[in-house]
Amino acid sequence: MVAERNLFLHGQMDKKAFEQLFRKYFPALMRFAGKYLSSEDDAREVVQNVFIKLWEKKETIDASESLKSYLFTSVHNRSLNMIRDRKKFSDEKIPDVAGDIDISSQI
């Protein structure tokens, strides 16, 4: 864990250190996201977005906190957000406008 904290000292995480972190946690995070999401593609999207956000926020991440905990918590929250958003979208009524269009005049 100390080595992971050292990756963020003074915002000095380089691409090589980030890649090591990605390779170490990506498989476990995919399995974790898969417990919430039914699609492997959705799980991959969530995990990749967490790593993108980690890279973007590398200067502001609190290195005194567990990086592993940060990653798993982020994947958990984003998975739940995806479920919520998908449910919200699927619950919306889709208007049946196709029956109202007369295409015979356009042929």
mmCIF file with all atom_site columns, C-alpha atoms in Angstrom:
data_model
loop_
_atom_site.group_PDB
_atom_site.id
_atom_site.type_symbol
_atom_site.label_atom_id
_atom_site.label_alt_id
_atom_site.label_comp_id
_atom_site.label_asym_id
_atom_site.label_entity_id
_atom_site.label_seq_id
_atom_site.pdbx_PDB_ins_code
_atom_site.Cartn_x
_atom_site.Cartn_y
_atom_site.Cartn_z
_atom_site.occupancy
_atom_site.B_iso_or_equiv
_atom_site.pdbx_formal_charge
_atom_site.auth_seq_id
_atom_site.auth_comp_id
_atom_site.auth_asym_id
_atom_site.auth_atom_id
_atom_site.pdbx_PDB_model_num
ATOM 1   C CA . MET A 1 1   ? 0.000   0.000  0.000   1.00 0.00 ? 1   MET A CA 1
ATOM 2   C CA . VAL A 1 2   ? 2.908   2.329  0.692   1.00 0.00 ? 2   VAL A CA 1
ATOM 3   C CA . ALA A 1 3   ? 4.081   1.960  -2.905  1.00 0.00 ? 3   ALA A CA 1
ATOM 4   C CA . GLU A 1 4   ? 0.631   2.947  -4.155  1.00 0.00 ? 4   GLU A CA 1
ATOM 5   C CA . ARG A 1 5   ? 0.607   6.020  -1.930  1.00 0.00 ? 5   ARG A CA 1
ATOM 6   C CA . ASN A 1 6   ? 4.012   6.964  -3.264  1.00 0.00 ? 6   ASN A CA 1
ATOM 7   C CA . LEU A 1 7   ? 2.557   7.057  -6.775  1.00 0.00 ? 7   LEU A CA 1
ATOM 8   C CA . PHE A 1 8   ? 0.679   10.199 -5.825  1.00 0.00 ? 8   PHE A CA 1
ATOM 9   C CA . LEU A 1 9   ? 3.304   12.076 -3.868  1.00 0.00 ? 9   LEU A CA 1
ATOM 10  C CA . HIS A 1 10  ? 3.174   15.675 -5.071  1.00 0.00 ? 10  HIS A CA 1
ATOM 11  C CA . GLY A 1 11  ? 0.959   14.644 -8.000  1.00 0.00 ? 11  GLY A CA 1
ATOM 12  C CA . GLN A 1 12  ? 3.833   12.830 -9.629  1.00 0.00 ? 12  GLN A CA 1
ATOM 13  C CA . MET A 1 13  ? 1.999   9.787  -10.950 1.00 0.00 ? 13  MET A CA 1
ATOM 14  C CA . ASP A 1 14  ? 3.503   9.021  -14.322 1.00 0.00 ? 14  ASP A CA 1
ATOM 15  C CA . LYS A 1 15  ? 2.107   6.871  -17.105 1.00 0.00 ? 15  LYS A CA 1
ATOM 16  C CA . LYS A 1 16  ? 4.164   3.836  -16.120 1.00 0.00 ? 16  LYS A CA 1
ATOM 17  C CA . ALA A 1 17  ? 2.940   3.909  -12.514 1.00 0.00 ? 17  ALA A CA 1
ATOM 18  C CA . PHE A 1 18  ? -0.635  4.428  -13.698 1.00 0.00 ? 18  PHE A CA 1
ATOM 19  C CA . GLU A 1 19  ? -0.339  1.466  -16.060 1.00 0.00 ? 19  GLU A CA 1
ATOM 20  C CA . GLN A 1 20  ? 0.924   -0.730 -13.208 1.00 0.00 ? 20  GLN A CA 1
ATOM 21  C CA . LEU A 1 21  ? -2.048  0.327  -11.104 1.00 0.00 ? 21  LEU A CA 1
ATOM 22  C CA . PHE A 1 22  ? -4.427  -0.348 -13.990 1.00 0.00 ? 22  PHE A CA 1
ATOM 23  C CA . ARG A 1 23  ? -3.015  -3.817 -14.623 1.00 0.00 ? 23  ARG A CA 1
ATOM 24  C CA . LYS A 1 24  ? -3.126  -4.678 -10.942 1.00 0.00 ? 24  LYS A CA 1
ATOM 25  C CA . TYR A 1 25  ? -6.737  -3.671 -10.260 1.00 0.00 ? 25  TYR A CA 1
ATOM 26  C CA . PHE A 1 26  ? -8.574  -3.866 -13.590 1.00 0.00 ? 26  PHE A CA 1
ATOM 27  C CA . PRO A 1 27  ? -9.463  -7.599 -13.439 1.00 0.00 ? 27  PRO A CA 1
ATOM 28  C CA . ALA A 1 28  ? -10.721 -7.419 -9.837  1.00 0.00 ? 28  ALA A CA 1
ATOM 29  C CA . LEU A 1 29  ? -12.682 -4.240 -10.540 1.00 0.00 ? 29  LEU A CA 1
ATOM 30  C CA . MET A 1 30  ? -14.280 -5.877 -13.598 1.00 0.00 ? 30  MET A CA 1
ATOM 31  C CA . ARG A 1 31  ? -15.425 -8.816 -11.460 1.00 0.00 ? 31  ARG A CA 1
ATOM 32  C CA . PHE A 1 32  ? -16.698 -6.408 -8.804  1.00 0.00 ? 32  PHE A CA 1
ATOM 33  C CA . ALA A 1 33  ? -18.658 -4.313 -11.321 1.00 0.00 ? 33  ALA A CA 1
ATOM 34  C CA . GLY A 1 34  ? -19.975 -7.531 -12.864 1.00 0.00 ? 34  GLY A CA 1
ATOM 35  C CA . LYS A 1 35  ? -21.737 -8.329 -9.592  1.00 0.00 ? 35  LYS A CA 1
ATOM 36  C CA . TYR A 1 36  ? -23.907 -5.258 -10.136 1.00 0.00 ? 36  TYR A CA 1
ATOM 37  C CA . LEU A 1 37  ? -24.130 -5.010 -13.909 1.00 0.00 ? 37  LEU A CA 1
ATOM 38  C CA . SER A 1 38  ? -25.402 -7.736 -16.204 1.00 0.00 ? 38  SER A CA 1
ATOM 39  C CA . SER A 1 39  ? -23.298 -6.701 -19.185 1.00 0.00 ? 39  SER A CA 1
ATOM 40  C CA . GLU A 1 40  ? -19.542 -7.094 -19.447 1.00 0.00 ? 40  GLU A CA 1
ATOM 41  C CA . ASP A 1 41  ? -19.503 -4.014 -21.682 1.00 0.00 ? 41  ASP A CA 1
ATOM 42  C CA . ASP A 1 42  ? -21.242 -1.972 -18.980 1.00 0.00 ? 42  ASP A CA 1
ATOM 43  C CA . ALA A 1 43  ? -18.762 -3.216 -16.372 1.00 0.00 ? 43  ALA A CA 1
ATOM 44  C CA . ARG A 1 44  ? -15.840 -2.324 -18.647 1.00 0.00 ? 44  ARG A CA 1
ATOM 45  C CA . GLU A 1 45  ? -17.283 1.144  -19.260 1.00 0.00 ? 45  GLU A CA 1
ATOM 46  C CA . VAL A 1 46  ? -17.659 1.783  -15.536 1.00 0.00 ? 46  VAL A CA 1
ATOM 47  C CA . VAL A 1 47  ? -14.148 0.564  -14.662 1.00 0.00 ? 47  VAL A CA 1
ATOM 48  C CA . GLN A 1 48  ? -12.512 2.464  -17.506 1.00 0.00 ? 48  GLN A CA 1
ATOM 49  C CA . ASN A 1 49  ? -14.332 5.650  -16.517 1.00 0.00 ? 49  ASN A CA 1
ATOM 50  C CA . VAL A 1 50  ? -13.091 5.261  -12.944 1.00 0.00 ? 50  VAL A CA 1
ATOM 51  C CA . PHE A 1 51  ? -9.508  4.994  -14.180 1.00 0.00 ? 51  PHE A CA 1
ATOM 52  C CA . ILE A 1 52  ? -9.978  7.972  -16.490 1.00 0.00 ? 52  ILE A CA 1
ATOM 53  C CA . LYS A 1 53  ? -11.269 10.033 -13.568 1.00 0.00 ? 53  LYS A CA 1
ATOM 54  C CA . LEU A 1 54  ? -8.348  8.839  -11.413 1.00 0.00 ? 54  LEU A CA 1
ATOM 55  C CA . TRP A 1 55  ? -5.873  10.020 -14.040 1.00 0.00 ? 55  TRP A CA 1
ATOM 56  C CA . GLU A 1 56  ? -7.636  13.369 -14.414 1.00 0.00 ? 56  GLU A CA 1
ATOM 57  C CA . LYS A 1 57  ? -7.680  13.920 -10.650 1.00 0.00 ? 57  LYS A CA 1
ATOM 58  C CA . LYS A 1 58  ? -4.204  12.560 -9.882  1.00 0.00 ? 58  LYS A CA 1
ATOM 59  C CA . GLU A 1 59  ? -3.048  15.907 -8.484  1.00 0.00 ? 59  GLU A CA 1
ATOM 60  C CA . THR A 1 60  ? -5.978  16.192 -6.056  1.00 0.00 ? 60  THR A CA 1
ATOM 61  C CA . ILE A 1 61  ? -6.329  12.600 -4.814  1.00 0.00 ? 61  ILE A CA 1
ATOM 62  C CA . ASP A 1 62  ? -5.688  12.259 -1.071  1.00 0.00 ? 62  ASP A CA 1
ATOM 63  C CA . ALA A 1 63  ? -2.748  9.840  -0.952  1.00 0.00 ? 63  ALA A CA 1
ATOM 64  C CA . SER A 1 64  ? -3.294  9.154  2.749   1.00 0.00 ? 64  SER A CA 1
ATOM 65  C CA . GLU A 1 65  ? -6.447  7.205  1.836   1.00 0.00 ? 65  GLU A CA 1
ATOM 66  C CA . SER A 1 66  ? -6.340  3.710  0.401   1.00 0.00 ? 66  SER A CA 1
ATOM 67  C CA . LEU A 1 67  ? -6.146  3.745  -3.371  1.00 0.00 ? 67  LEU A CA 1
ATOM 68  C CA . LYS A 1 68  ? -7.736  0.303  -3.483  1.00 0.00 ? 68  LYS A CA 1
ATOM 69  C CA . SER A 1 69  ? -10.659 1.547  -1.412  1.00 0.00 ? 69  SER A CA 1
ATOM 70  C CA . TYR A 1 70  ? -11.000 4.611  -3.638  1.00 0.00 ? 70  TYR A CA 1
ATOM 71  C CA . LEU A 1 71  ? -11.151 2.451  -6.774  1.00 0.00 ? 71  LEU A CA 1
ATOM 72  C CA . PHE A 1 72  ? -13.666 -0.065 -5.421  1.00 0.00 ? 72  PHE A CA 1
ATOM 73  C CA . THR A 1 73  ? -15.877 2.647  -3.938  1.00 0.00 ? 73  THR A CA 1
ATOM 74  C CA . SER A 1 74  ? -15.832 4.538  -7.224  1.00 0.00 ? 74  SER A CA 1
ATOM 75  C CA . VAL A 1 75  ? -16.750 1.425  -9.214  1.00 0.00 ? 75  VAL A CA 1
ATOM 76  C CA . HIS A 1 76  ? -19.535 0.627  -6.740  1.00 0.00 ? 76  HIS A CA 1
ATOM 77  C CA . ASN A 1 77  ? -21.015 4.129  -6.975  1.00 0.00 ? 77  ASN A CA 1
ATOM 78  C CA . ARG A 1 78  ? -20.745 4.361  -10.757 1.00 0.00 ? 78  ARG A CA 1
ATOM 79  C CA . SER A 1 79  ? -22.324 0.908  -11.137 1.00 0.00 ? 79  SER A CA 1
ATOM 80  C CA . LEU A 1 80  ? -25.277 1.957  -9.012  1.00 0.00 ? 80  LEU A CA 1
ATOM 81  C CA . ASN A 1 81  ? -25.557 5.197  -10.983 1.00 0.00 ? 81  ASN A CA 1
ATOM 82  C CA . MET A 1 82  ? -25.635 3.254  -14.235 1.00 0.00 ? 82  MET A CA 1
ATOM 83  C CA . ILE A 1 83  ? -28.367 0.957  -12.905 1.00 0.00 ? 83  ILE A CA 1
ATOM 84  C CA . ARG A 1 84  ? -30.378 3.970  -11.744 1.00 0.00 ? 84  ARG A CA 1
ATOM 85  C CA . ASP A 1 85  ? -29.976 5.785  -15.036 1.00 0.00 ? 85  ASP A CA 1
ATOM 86  C CA . ARG A 1 86  ? -30.891 2.731  -17.103 1.00 0.00 ? 86  ARG A CA 1
ATOM 87  C CA . LYS A 1 87  ? -33.938 2.088  -14.952 1.00 0.00 ? 87  LYS A CA 1
ATOM 88  C CA . LYS A 1 88  ? -35.026 5.701  -15.239 1.00 0.00 ? 88  LYS A CA 1
ATOM 89  C CA . PHE A 1 89  ? -34.694 5.546  -19.024 1.00 0.00 ? 89  PHE A CA 1
ATOM 90  C CA . SER A 1 90  ? -36.515 2.219  -19.362 1.00 0.00 ? 90  SER A CA 1
ATOM 91  C CA . ASP A 1 91  ? -39.401 3.438  -17.178 1.00 0.00 ? 91  ASP A CA 1
ATOM 92  C CA . GLU A 1 92  ? -40.089 6.420  -19.409 1.00 0.00 ? 92  GLU A CA 1
ATOM 93  C CA . LYS A 1 93  ? -43.017 6.089  -21.758 1.00 0.00 ? 93  LYS A CA 1
ATOM 94  C CA . ILE A 1 94  ? -41.997 6.170  -25.386 1.00 0.00 ? 94  ILE A CA 1
ATOM 95  C CA . PRO A 1 95  ? -44.639 7.932  -27.429 1.00 0.00 ? 95  PRO A CA 1
ATOM 96  C CA . ASP A 1 96  ? -46.094 6.010  -30.339 1.00 0.00 ? 96  ASP A CA 1
ATOM 97  C CA . VAL A 1 97  ? -45.572 8.642  -32.997 1.00 0.00 ? 97  VAL A CA 1
ATOM 98  C CA . ALA A 1 98  ? -44.937 6.197  -35.827 1.00 0.00 ? 98  ALA A CA 1
ATOM 99  C CA . GLY A 1 99  ? -48.665 5.488  -36.110 1.00 0.00 ? 99  GLY A CA 1
ATOM 100 C CA . ASP A 1 100 ? -49.399 9.184  -36.607 1.00 0.00 ? 100 ASP A CA 1
ATOM 101 C CA . ILE A 1 101 ? -47.133 9.671  -39.617 1.00 0.00 ? 101 ILE A CA 1
ATOM 102 C CA . ASP A 1 102 ? -48.567 9.256  -43.104 1.00 0.00 ? 102 ASP A CA 1
ATOM 103 C CA . ILE A 1 103 ? -45.632 8.428  -45.327 1.00 0.00 ? 103 ILE A CA 1
ATOM 104 C CA . SER A 1 104 ? -47.758 7.699  -48.412 1.00 0.00 ? 104 SER A CA 1
ATOM 105 C CA . SER A 1 105 ? -47.701 11.375 -49.359 1.00 0.00 ? 105 SER A CA 1
ATOM 106 C CA . GLN A 1 106 ? -43.901 11.368 -49.311 1.00 0.00 ? 106 GLN A CA 1
ATOM 107 C CA . ILE A 1 107 ? -43.507 8.415  -51.696 1.00 0.00 ? 107 ILE A CA 1
#
